[in-house]
Short mmCIF file of C-alpha atoms in Angstrom, two decimals:
data_model
loop_
_atom_site.label_atom_id
_atom_site.label_comp_id
_atom_site.label_asym_id
_atom_site.label_seq_id
_atom_site.Cartn_x
_atom_site.Cartn_y
_atom_site.Cartn_z
CA MET J 399 56.73 4.38 103.17
CA GLN J 400 57.62 6.30 106.33
CA PRO J 401 56.18 9.83 106.11
CA SER J 402 59.14 11.28 108.05
CA ASN J 403 61.39 10.10 105.22
CA ILE J 404 59.71 12.25 102.56
CA VAL J 405 61.61 14.96 100.69
CA PHE J 406 60.08 17.32 98.12
CA ALA J 407 62.41 18.53 95.36
CA TYR J 408 61.88 21.01 92.53
CA GLY J 409 63.95 22.47 89.71
CA GLN J 410 65.42 25.97 89.63
CA ASN J 411 66.92 27.43 86.46
CA LYS J 412 69.17 30.48 86.56
CA GLY J 413 67.53 33.43 84.82
CA SER J 414 64.04 31.85 84.73
CA ILE J 415 62.45 33.92 87.50
CA ALA J 416 58.77 33.33 86.67
CA ARG J 417 59.31 29.63 86.08
CA ASN J 418 61.32 29.22 89.28
CA GLU J 419 58.69 31.00 91.37
CA ALA J 420 55.86 28.95 89.86
CA ILE J 421 57.32 25.50 90.56
CA ALA J 422 58.66 26.58 93.97
CA ASN J 423 55.22 27.87 94.98
CA MET J 424 53.48 24.71 93.79
CA THR J 425 55.95 22.52 95.70
CA THR J 426 55.85 24.60 98.90
CA ASN J 427 52.05 24.96 98.90
CA THR J 428 51.64 21.21 98.37
CA ALA J 429 54.00 20.57 101.29
CA ILE J 430 52.05 22.97 103.54
CA GLU J 431 48.76 21.32 102.59
CA LEU J 432 50.22 17.88 103.28
CA GLU J 433 51.56 18.98 106.67
CA GLN J 434 48.00 20.08 107.54
CA LEU J 435 46.89 16.53 106.76
CA GLY J 436 49.35 15.26 109.36
CA VAL J 437 52.22 14.15 107.12
CA SER J 438 55.69 15.25 108.20
CA ILE J 439 57.95 16.46 105.39
CA ASP J 440 61.53 17.69 105.35
CA THR J 441 62.07 21.22 104.05
CA PRO J 442 61.74 21.16 100.23
CA ILE J 443 65.05 21.25 98.40
CA SER J 444 65.91 22.72 95.03
CA VAL J 445 67.53 21.05 92.06
CA ASP J 446 69.71 23.82 90.69
CA VAL J 447 70.18 23.59 86.93
CA THR J 448 73.23 25.24 85.39
CA THR J 449 73.27 25.98 81.66
CA PHE J 450 76.73 26.22 80.12
CA GLU J 451 77.74 28.40 77.18
CA SER J 452 77.55 25.28 74.99
CA SER J 453 73.84 24.92 75.98
CA GLU J 454 74.58 21.76 77.97
CA VAL J 455 72.75 21.53 81.29
CA LYS J 456 73.83 20.15 84.66
CA PRO J 457 71.42 19.65 87.59
CA PHE J 458 72.69 19.72 91.18
CA ILE J 459 70.58 18.43 94.09
CA SER J 460 71.01 20.97 96.87
CA GLY J 461 70.26 18.68 99.83
CA ASN J 462 70.87 15.18 101.14
CA VAL J 463 68.50 12.59 99.62
CA ARG J 464 70.24 9.34 100.57
CA ASP J 465 67.66 6.70 101.57
CA LYS J 466 64.88 9.28 101.17
CA ASP J 467 61.56 8.97 99.36
CA VAL J 468 61.78 11.91 96.99
CA PHE J 469 58.80 13.57 95.33
CA LEU J 470 60.26 15.41 92.35
CA PHE J 471 58.02 18.25 91.19
CA VAL J 472 58.53 18.83 87.49
CA ASP J 473 57.38 21.64 85.23
CA PHE J 474 57.80 21.94 81.49
CA ASN J 475 57.57 25.70 81.14
CA GLY J 476 60.02 27.71 79.10
CA GLU J 477 62.43 25.96 76.74
CA LEU J 478 60.68 22.60 76.43
CA HIS J 479 63.49 20.35 75.25
CA LYS J 480 65.96 21.84 77.72
CA ALA J 481 63.39 21.19 80.47
CA ILE J 482 62.93 17.58 79.34
CA TYR J 483 66.64 16.83 79.31
CA SER J 484 67.21 18.56 82.65
CA PHE J 485 64.46 16.36 84.08
CA ILE J 486 66.00 13.13 82.74
CA LEU J 487 69.43 14.09 84.09
CA THR J 488 67.85 14.88 87.48
CA LEU J 489 66.38 11.38 87.64
CA GLN J 490 69.85 9.93 87.13
CA ALA J 491 71.35 12.31 89.70
CA LEU J 492 68.77 11.21 92.27
CA GLN J 493 69.48 7.54 91.58
CA LEU J 494 73.24 8.05 91.86
CA ALA J 495 72.68 9.97 95.12
CA GLY J 496 71.14 6.86 96.67
CA VAL J 497 67.47 7.79 96.99
CA ARG J 498 65.21 5.02 98.21
CA SER J 499 62.53 5.99 95.70
CA THR J 500 61.53 8.80 93.37
CA THR J 501 57.94 9.75 92.67
CA VAL J 502 57.63 12.11 89.72
CA VAL J 503 54.98 14.80 90.21
CA ALA J 504 54.39 16.20 86.72
CA PRO J 505 50.93 17.76 86.37
CA TYR J 506 51.60 18.38 82.67
CA ILE J 507 53.58 15.96 80.51
CA PRO J 508 54.51 17.12 76.99
CA TYR J 509 54.19 15.09 73.79
CA LEU J 510 51.17 13.09 74.97
CA ARG J 511 49.11 14.34 72.02
CA GLN J 512 51.47 12.46 69.69
CA ASP J 513 50.00 9.16 70.84
CA ARG J 514 49.88 7.09 67.67
CA LYS J 515 51.71 6.39 64.43
CA ASP J 516 49.65 8.49 62.03
CA GLY J 517 51.86 8.05 58.99
CA GLY J 518 54.92 6.36 57.60
CA ARG J 519 58.38 6.99 59.07
CA VAL J 520 57.15 8.92 62.12
CA PRO J 521 57.61 8.13 65.84
CA VAL J 522 55.01 7.54 68.54
CA SER J 523 56.48 10.43 70.50
CA SER J 524 54.35 10.03 73.62
CA THR J 525 56.16 6.80 74.51
CA VAL J 526 59.71 8.17 74.23
CA LEU J 527 59.73 10.38 77.33
CA ILE J 528 57.97 7.70 79.38
CA ASP J 529 60.48 5.06 78.23
CA ASN J 530 63.32 7.34 79.37
CA ILE J 531 61.73 7.67 82.81
CA LYS J 532 61.46 3.88 83.07
CA MET J 533 65.23 3.52 82.68
CA TYR J 534 65.75 4.56 86.30
CA THR J 535 64.86 1.80 88.73
CA THR J 536 64.44 4.19 91.66
CA VAL J 537 61.47 5.83 89.93
CA LYS J 538 58.54 4.06 91.57
CA ARG J 539 55.55 6.13 90.46
CA ILE J 540 54.45 9.10 88.40
CA ILE J 541 51.64 11.48 89.30
CA THR J 542 50.06 13.51 86.52
CA VAL J 543 46.90 15.41 85.69
CA HIS J 544 44.55 15.17 82.69
CA MET J 545 46.43 13.25 80.04
CA HIS J 546 45.33 13.81 76.47
CA CYS J 547 43.54 10.49 76.06
CA SER J 548 43.25 7.16 77.84
CA GLN J 549 45.27 5.21 75.27
CA VAL J 550 48.41 7.07 76.41
CA GLU J 551 48.17 5.18 79.69
CA MET J 552 49.30 2.04 77.83
CA ALA J 553 52.79 3.55 77.66
CA PHE J 554 52.96 3.39 81.46
CA ALA J 555 51.42 -0.09 81.62
CA SER J 556 53.66 -1.72 79.00
CA ASN J 557 56.61 -3.80 80.18
CA PRO J 558 58.33 -2.73 82.35
CA ALA J 559 55.21 -1.25 83.92
CA LEU J 560 55.53 2.07 85.77
CA PRO J 561 52.82 2.65 88.39
CA TYR J 562 51.04 5.94 87.87
CA ASP J 563 48.25 8.08 89.24
CA HIS J 564 46.35 9.88 86.51
CA PHE J 565 44.06 12.49 88.03
CA PRO J 566 41.48 13.34 85.35
CA GLY J 567 40.72 16.97 84.63
CA ARG J 568 37.07 16.02 84.83
CA ALA J 569 37.38 15.76 88.63
CA ILE J 570 38.78 19.30 88.87
CA TRP J 571 36.14 20.85 86.61
CA ARG J 572 33.38 18.90 88.35
CA ASP J 573 34.37 20.51 91.66
CA PHE J 574 34.60 23.91 89.96
CA ALA J 575 31.19 23.56 88.31
CA ARG J 576 29.45 22.32 91.47
CA GLU J 577 30.61 25.40 93.35
CA ARG J 578 30.16 27.92 90.55
CA PHE J 579 26.99 26.68 88.84
CA ALA J 580 24.92 25.02 91.57
CA GLU J 581 21.85 27.15 90.81
CA VAL J 582 22.36 26.94 87.05
CA ILE J 583 22.51 23.14 87.23
CA LYS J 584 19.45 23.05 89.46
CA ALA J 585 17.56 25.15 86.91
CA GLY J 586 18.62 22.85 84.05
CA LYS J 587 20.46 25.70 82.34
CA LEU J 588 23.95 24.20 82.06
CA ILE J 589 25.12 22.88 78.68
CA LEU J 590 28.36 20.89 78.52
CA ILE J 591 30.48 21.46 75.44
CA ASP J 592 32.90 18.99 73.86
CA PRO J 593 34.75 21.76 71.97
CA ASP J 594 36.44 19.66 69.29
CA GLY J 595 34.40 16.46 69.40
CA GLY J 596 37.44 14.57 70.62
CA ASN J 597 36.29 13.15 73.93
CA PRO J 598 32.53 12.55 74.17
CA LYS J 599 33.03 9.81 76.80
CA GLU J 600 34.60 12.28 79.21
CA ALA J 601 31.79 14.75 78.55
CA LYS J 602 29.26 12.05 79.44
CA LYS J 603 31.15 11.17 82.63
CA LEU J 604 31.22 14.82 83.65
CA ALA J 605 27.51 15.16 82.91
CA LYS J 606 26.73 12.17 85.12
CA GLU J 607 28.83 13.50 88.00
CA LEU J 608 27.15 16.91 87.75
CA ASN J 609 23.71 15.33 87.54
CA VAL J 610 23.24 16.86 84.10
CA SER J 611 21.39 14.97 81.37
CA GLU J 612 23.42 13.60 78.44
CA ASN J 613 20.88 15.43 76.30
CA GLN J 614 22.57 18.64 77.49
CA ILE J 615 25.88 17.85 75.80
CA VAL J 616 26.90 19.69 72.65
CA CYS J 617 29.63 18.21 70.43
CA ILE J 618 31.45 20.51 68.02
CA ASN J 619 33.37 18.84 65.19
CA GLN J 620 35.68 20.66 62.84
CA THR J 621 36.15 19.82 59.17
CA ARG J 622 37.60 21.71 56.23
CA SER J 623 36.15 22.39 52.83
CA ASP J 624 38.02 21.62 49.60
CA GLY J 625 39.24 25.20 49.72
CA GLY J 626 40.61 24.75 53.23
CA LYS J 627 37.89 26.78 54.93
CA GLN J 628 37.13 25.81 58.53
CA ILE J 629 33.65 24.30 58.91
CA PHE J 630 32.02 23.53 62.27
CA ASN J 631 29.36 20.88 62.70
CA ILE J 632 27.42 21.17 65.94
CA THR J 633 25.23 18.42 67.38
CA GLY J 634 23.13 18.67 70.51
CA PRO J 635 20.55 20.91 72.12
CA ASP J 636 19.76 24.58 71.54
CA VAL J 637 22.16 26.77 73.55
CA SER J 638 20.05 29.93 73.42
CA GLY J 639 19.87 31.52 76.88
CA MET J 640 22.01 28.75 78.39
CA THR J 641 25.31 28.70 80.30
CA CYS J 642 27.87 26.74 78.26
CA LEU J 643 30.79 24.99 79.95
CA ALA J 644 33.50 23.76 77.57
CA VAL J 645 36.19 21.43 78.94
CA ASP J 646 39.40 20.28 77.25
CA ASP J 647 42.77 18.95 78.35
CA ILE J 648 44.91 21.69 76.82
CA ILE J 649 44.44 25.11 75.27
CA ASP J 650 47.23 25.57 72.75
CA THR J 651 46.77 28.09 69.93
CA ALA J 652 43.04 28.45 70.83
CA THR J 653 42.20 28.66 67.12
CA THR J 654 39.47 26.00 67.23
CA LEU J 655 38.30 26.91 70.74
CA SER J 656 37.90 30.63 70.02
CA SER J 657 35.91 29.87 66.86
CA ALA J 658 33.70 27.44 68.80
CA ILE J 659 33.07 30.04 71.51
CA LYS J 660 32.06 32.66 68.95
CA MET J 661 29.69 30.18 67.33
CA LEU J 662 28.04 29.44 70.69
CA PHE J 663 27.52 33.14 71.33
CA SER J 664 26.13 33.57 67.80
CA ARG J 665 23.56 30.91 68.66
CA GLY J 666 22.39 32.83 71.70
CA ALA J 667 24.42 31.38 74.58
CA ALA J 668 24.03 33.54 77.69
CA GLU J 669 27.60 32.90 78.80
CA VAL J 670 30.48 30.63 77.83
CA ILE J 671 33.12 29.38 80.25
CA ALA J 672 36.05 27.55 78.63
CA CYS J 673 38.06 25.28 80.93
CA GLY J 674 41.46 23.96 79.87
CA THR J 675 43.49 21.99 82.38
CA HIS J 676 46.81 22.90 80.76
CA ALA J 677 47.37 26.43 79.44
CA GLY J 678 49.72 25.86 76.52
CA PHE J 679 48.83 29.34 75.19
CA SER J 680 51.04 29.44 72.10
CA THR J 681 51.11 31.69 69.04
CA LYS J 682 49.92 30.82 65.55
CA LYS J 683 50.32 32.99 62.47
CA GLY J 684 51.45 35.88 64.64
CA ILE J 685 48.32 35.85 66.82
CA THR J 686 48.64 34.81 70.45
CA SER J 687 46.11 32.58 72.14
CA TYR J 688 45.61 35.40 74.66
CA LYS J 689 44.45 37.66 71.83
CA ARG J 690 42.16 35.01 70.33
CA LEU J 691 40.54 34.16 73.67
CA GLY J 692 40.31 37.75 74.88
CA ASP J 693 38.36 38.69 71.76
CA THR J 694 35.65 36.06 72.37
CA GLY J 695 34.01 37.56 75.46
CA ALA J 696 34.18 34.21 77.26
CA GLU J 697 35.65 33.49 80.67
CA VAL J 698 38.61 31.11 80.49
CA VAL J 699 39.62 28.93 83.44
CA VAL J 700 42.88 26.95 83.60
CA THR J 701 45.06 25.32 86.25
CA ASP J 702 48.58 26.39 87.20
CA SER J 703 50.21 23.34 85.59
CA LEU J 704 51.76 25.84 83.16
CA ILE J 705 52.57 29.53 83.62
CA THR J 706 50.06 32.12 82.39
CA LYS J 707 49.96 35.90 82.14
CA PRO J 708 47.22 37.68 84.14
CA HIS J 709 44.11 38.87 82.27
CA GLN J 710 40.68 39.94 83.50
CA TRP J 711 38.98 37.14 81.58
CA LEU J 712 41.38 34.45 82.84
CA LYS J 713 40.98 32.54 86.12
CA VAL J 714 43.61 30.11 87.46
CA VAL J 715 42.68 27.14 89.66
CA PRO J 716 45.64 26.02 91.82
CA LEU J 717 46.54 22.33 91.71
CA HIS J 718 48.37 22.05 95.03
CA PRO J 719 45.30 20.93 97.06
CA TYR J 720 44.75 18.08 94.61
CA LEU J 721 48.44 17.14 94.50
CA ALA J 722 48.62 17.12 98.30
CA HIS J 723 45.65 14.79 98.60
CA ILE J 724 46.96 12.50 95.83
CA ILE J 725 50.30 12.24 97.65
CA TYR J 726 48.48 11.74 100.96
CA GLN J 727 46.66 8.75 99.49
CA ASN J 728 50.04 7.36 98.42
CA VAL J 729 51.82 7.67 101.77
CA THR J 730 49.07 6.47 104.10
CA ASP J 731 47.81 2.94 104.65
CA ASP J 732 44.72 2.01 102.63
CA GLY J 733 44.92 5.25 100.62
CA SER J 734 42.80 5.44 97.48
CA VAL J 735 43.31 7.95 94.68
CA SER J 736 40.28 6.42 92.93
CA GLN J 737 38.13 7.41 95.90
CA LEU J 738 39.57 10.94 95.75
CA ILE J 739 38.68 11.16 92.06
CA LYS J 740 35.17 9.95 92.79
CA GLU J 741 34.45 12.13 95.83
CA GLY J 742 36.62 15.20 95.19
CA LEU J 743 38.47 17.23 97.79
CA PRO J 744 37.11 16.90 101.33
CA LYS J 745 35.11 19.92 102.45
#
């Protein structure tokens, strides 16, 4: 791939000011970071999405992309299903416009939690969006961050295979923890929390990369009594006086997470930091996730893969440095995303 042939593109929806600013900033900042690495990029172009009175959508690519290698930055903020369909139509528009290749840059991909057939007469929804992407032969690769679980990757690998770069959230939170908790780790005071018991393997990998003993991992599993009451089972070391770092792929309603945080504090934790790569931040039973998390007294750290509202207890880690280096590894000879995952961002 010739670096001078690269075009960055991103969606813009009329009336969606916050969403438009967020994806434009991510795209522009990634381009600036990549230019600093020595890769020449054309000025990013917008994909302007018109919504008609009938609710139909029509994307328009605002610049020339013929014979270009397009990196399409995609967000799924706002009206989810409108965003999904706008994205699929954009892929077709790019192919019809004669692009040489399209690389989809989608830090967050929806529906990946619906990754199995868990009952009769239900779909495996995680495969549907991916299958729609595969329809377009000009799509050569997809770049994403912290998928829900490793089995979802089979949807990319199944015939016809779609090459992908999955950057694990673990690598982001490892870098964050090394910078933030160097002295805490050195003192043996960091406890890693698997907040819903769903991914102990990732917790062990993170522990190894932080040079933290596996004996300092706490797993919290949720069950319900016959009466429907939420019951938490906690396994692992005493958290009294310790710094607890909880890591998950997505924070949605925060019902389970907020209860887990309160339980850790009730057991004497000195501080709790909850990291969620994707800030779904939805509402359940009339209570927002912001309210639930704000009431816990914990610090919450997320990335900017989805839009958030500012709060004192909320910190946002930008993804553009990671995206720039992932793309850099893709457009240079002998590039290795695996090495980037292993070593982190260069200092």
